[in-house]
Short mmCIF file of N, CA and C in Angstrom, two decimals:
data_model
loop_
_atom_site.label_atom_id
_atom_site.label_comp_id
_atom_site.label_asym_id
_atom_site.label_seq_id
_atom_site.Cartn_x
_atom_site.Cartn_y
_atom_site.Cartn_z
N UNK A 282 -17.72 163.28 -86.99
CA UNK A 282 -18.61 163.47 -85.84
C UNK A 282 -18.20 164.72 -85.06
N UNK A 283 -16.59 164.58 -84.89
CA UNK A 283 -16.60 166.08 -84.10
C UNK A 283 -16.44 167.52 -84.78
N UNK A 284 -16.59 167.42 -86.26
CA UNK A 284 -16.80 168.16 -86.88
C UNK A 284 -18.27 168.95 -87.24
N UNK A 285 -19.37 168.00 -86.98
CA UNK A 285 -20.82 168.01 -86.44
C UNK A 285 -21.18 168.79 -85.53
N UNK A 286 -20.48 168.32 -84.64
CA UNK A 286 -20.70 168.80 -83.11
C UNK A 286 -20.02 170.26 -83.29
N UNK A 287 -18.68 170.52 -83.29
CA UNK A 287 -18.42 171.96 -83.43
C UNK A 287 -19.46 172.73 -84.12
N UNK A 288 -19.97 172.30 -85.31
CA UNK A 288 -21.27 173.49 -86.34
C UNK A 288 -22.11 173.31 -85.37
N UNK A 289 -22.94 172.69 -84.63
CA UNK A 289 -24.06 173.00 -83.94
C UNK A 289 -23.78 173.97 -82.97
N UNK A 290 -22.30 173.40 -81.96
CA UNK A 290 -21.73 174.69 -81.02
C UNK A 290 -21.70 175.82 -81.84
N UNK A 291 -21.43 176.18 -83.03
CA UNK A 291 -21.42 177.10 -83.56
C UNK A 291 -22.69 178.12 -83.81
N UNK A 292 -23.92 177.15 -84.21
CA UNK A 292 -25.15 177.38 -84.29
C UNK A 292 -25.83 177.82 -83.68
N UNK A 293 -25.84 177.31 -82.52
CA UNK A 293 -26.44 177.52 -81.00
C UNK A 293 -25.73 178.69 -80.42
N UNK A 294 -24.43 179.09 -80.38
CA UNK A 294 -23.78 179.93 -79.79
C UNK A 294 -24.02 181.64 -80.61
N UNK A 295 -24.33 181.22 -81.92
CA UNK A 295 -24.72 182.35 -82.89
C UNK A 295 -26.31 182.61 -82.89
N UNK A 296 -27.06 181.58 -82.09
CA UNK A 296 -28.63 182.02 -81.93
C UNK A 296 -28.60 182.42 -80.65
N UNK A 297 -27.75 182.22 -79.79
CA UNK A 297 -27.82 183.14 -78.56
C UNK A 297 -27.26 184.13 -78.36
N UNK A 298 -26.01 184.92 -79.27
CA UNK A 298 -25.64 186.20 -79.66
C UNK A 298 -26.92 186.71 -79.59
N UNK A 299 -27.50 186.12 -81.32
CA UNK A 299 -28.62 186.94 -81.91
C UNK A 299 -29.83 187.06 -81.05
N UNK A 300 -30.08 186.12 -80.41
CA UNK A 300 -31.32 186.58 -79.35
C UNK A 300 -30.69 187.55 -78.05
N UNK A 301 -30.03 187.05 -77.71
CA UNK A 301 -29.27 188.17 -76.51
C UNK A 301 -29.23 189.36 -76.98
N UNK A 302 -29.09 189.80 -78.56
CA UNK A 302 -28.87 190.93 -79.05
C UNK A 302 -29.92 191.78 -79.37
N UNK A 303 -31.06 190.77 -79.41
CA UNK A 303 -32.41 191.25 -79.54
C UNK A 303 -32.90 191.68 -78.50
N UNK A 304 -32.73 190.96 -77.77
CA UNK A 304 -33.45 190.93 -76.18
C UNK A 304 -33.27 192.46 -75.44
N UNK A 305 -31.65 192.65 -75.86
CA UNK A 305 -31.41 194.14 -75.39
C UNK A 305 -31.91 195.43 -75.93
N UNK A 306 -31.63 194.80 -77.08
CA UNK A 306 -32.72 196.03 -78.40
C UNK A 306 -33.49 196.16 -77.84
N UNK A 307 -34.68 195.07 -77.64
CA UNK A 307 -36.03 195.27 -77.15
C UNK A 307 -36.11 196.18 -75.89
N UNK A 308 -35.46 195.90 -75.00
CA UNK A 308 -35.33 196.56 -73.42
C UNK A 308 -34.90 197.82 -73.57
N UNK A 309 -34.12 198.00 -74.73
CA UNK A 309 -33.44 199.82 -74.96
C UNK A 309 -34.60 200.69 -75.41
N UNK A 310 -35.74 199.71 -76.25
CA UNK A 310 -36.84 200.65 -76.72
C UNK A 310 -37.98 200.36 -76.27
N UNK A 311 -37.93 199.75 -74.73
CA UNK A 311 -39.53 199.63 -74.34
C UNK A 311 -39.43 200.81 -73.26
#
């Protein structure tokens, strides 16, 4: 179970890199 839980923290924490990372992209070229 808490091996579960760490991959989702993991998951979630790596889709909000990647959107945060986008988000700025986007703002650098609008």
């Amino acid at each position: 179970m808490g091996k579960e839980l760490l991959v989702v923290k993991l998951v979630t924490n790596g889709c909000l890199f990647i959107f945060g990372s986008k988000a700025r992209y986007l703002q650098k070229h609008i």
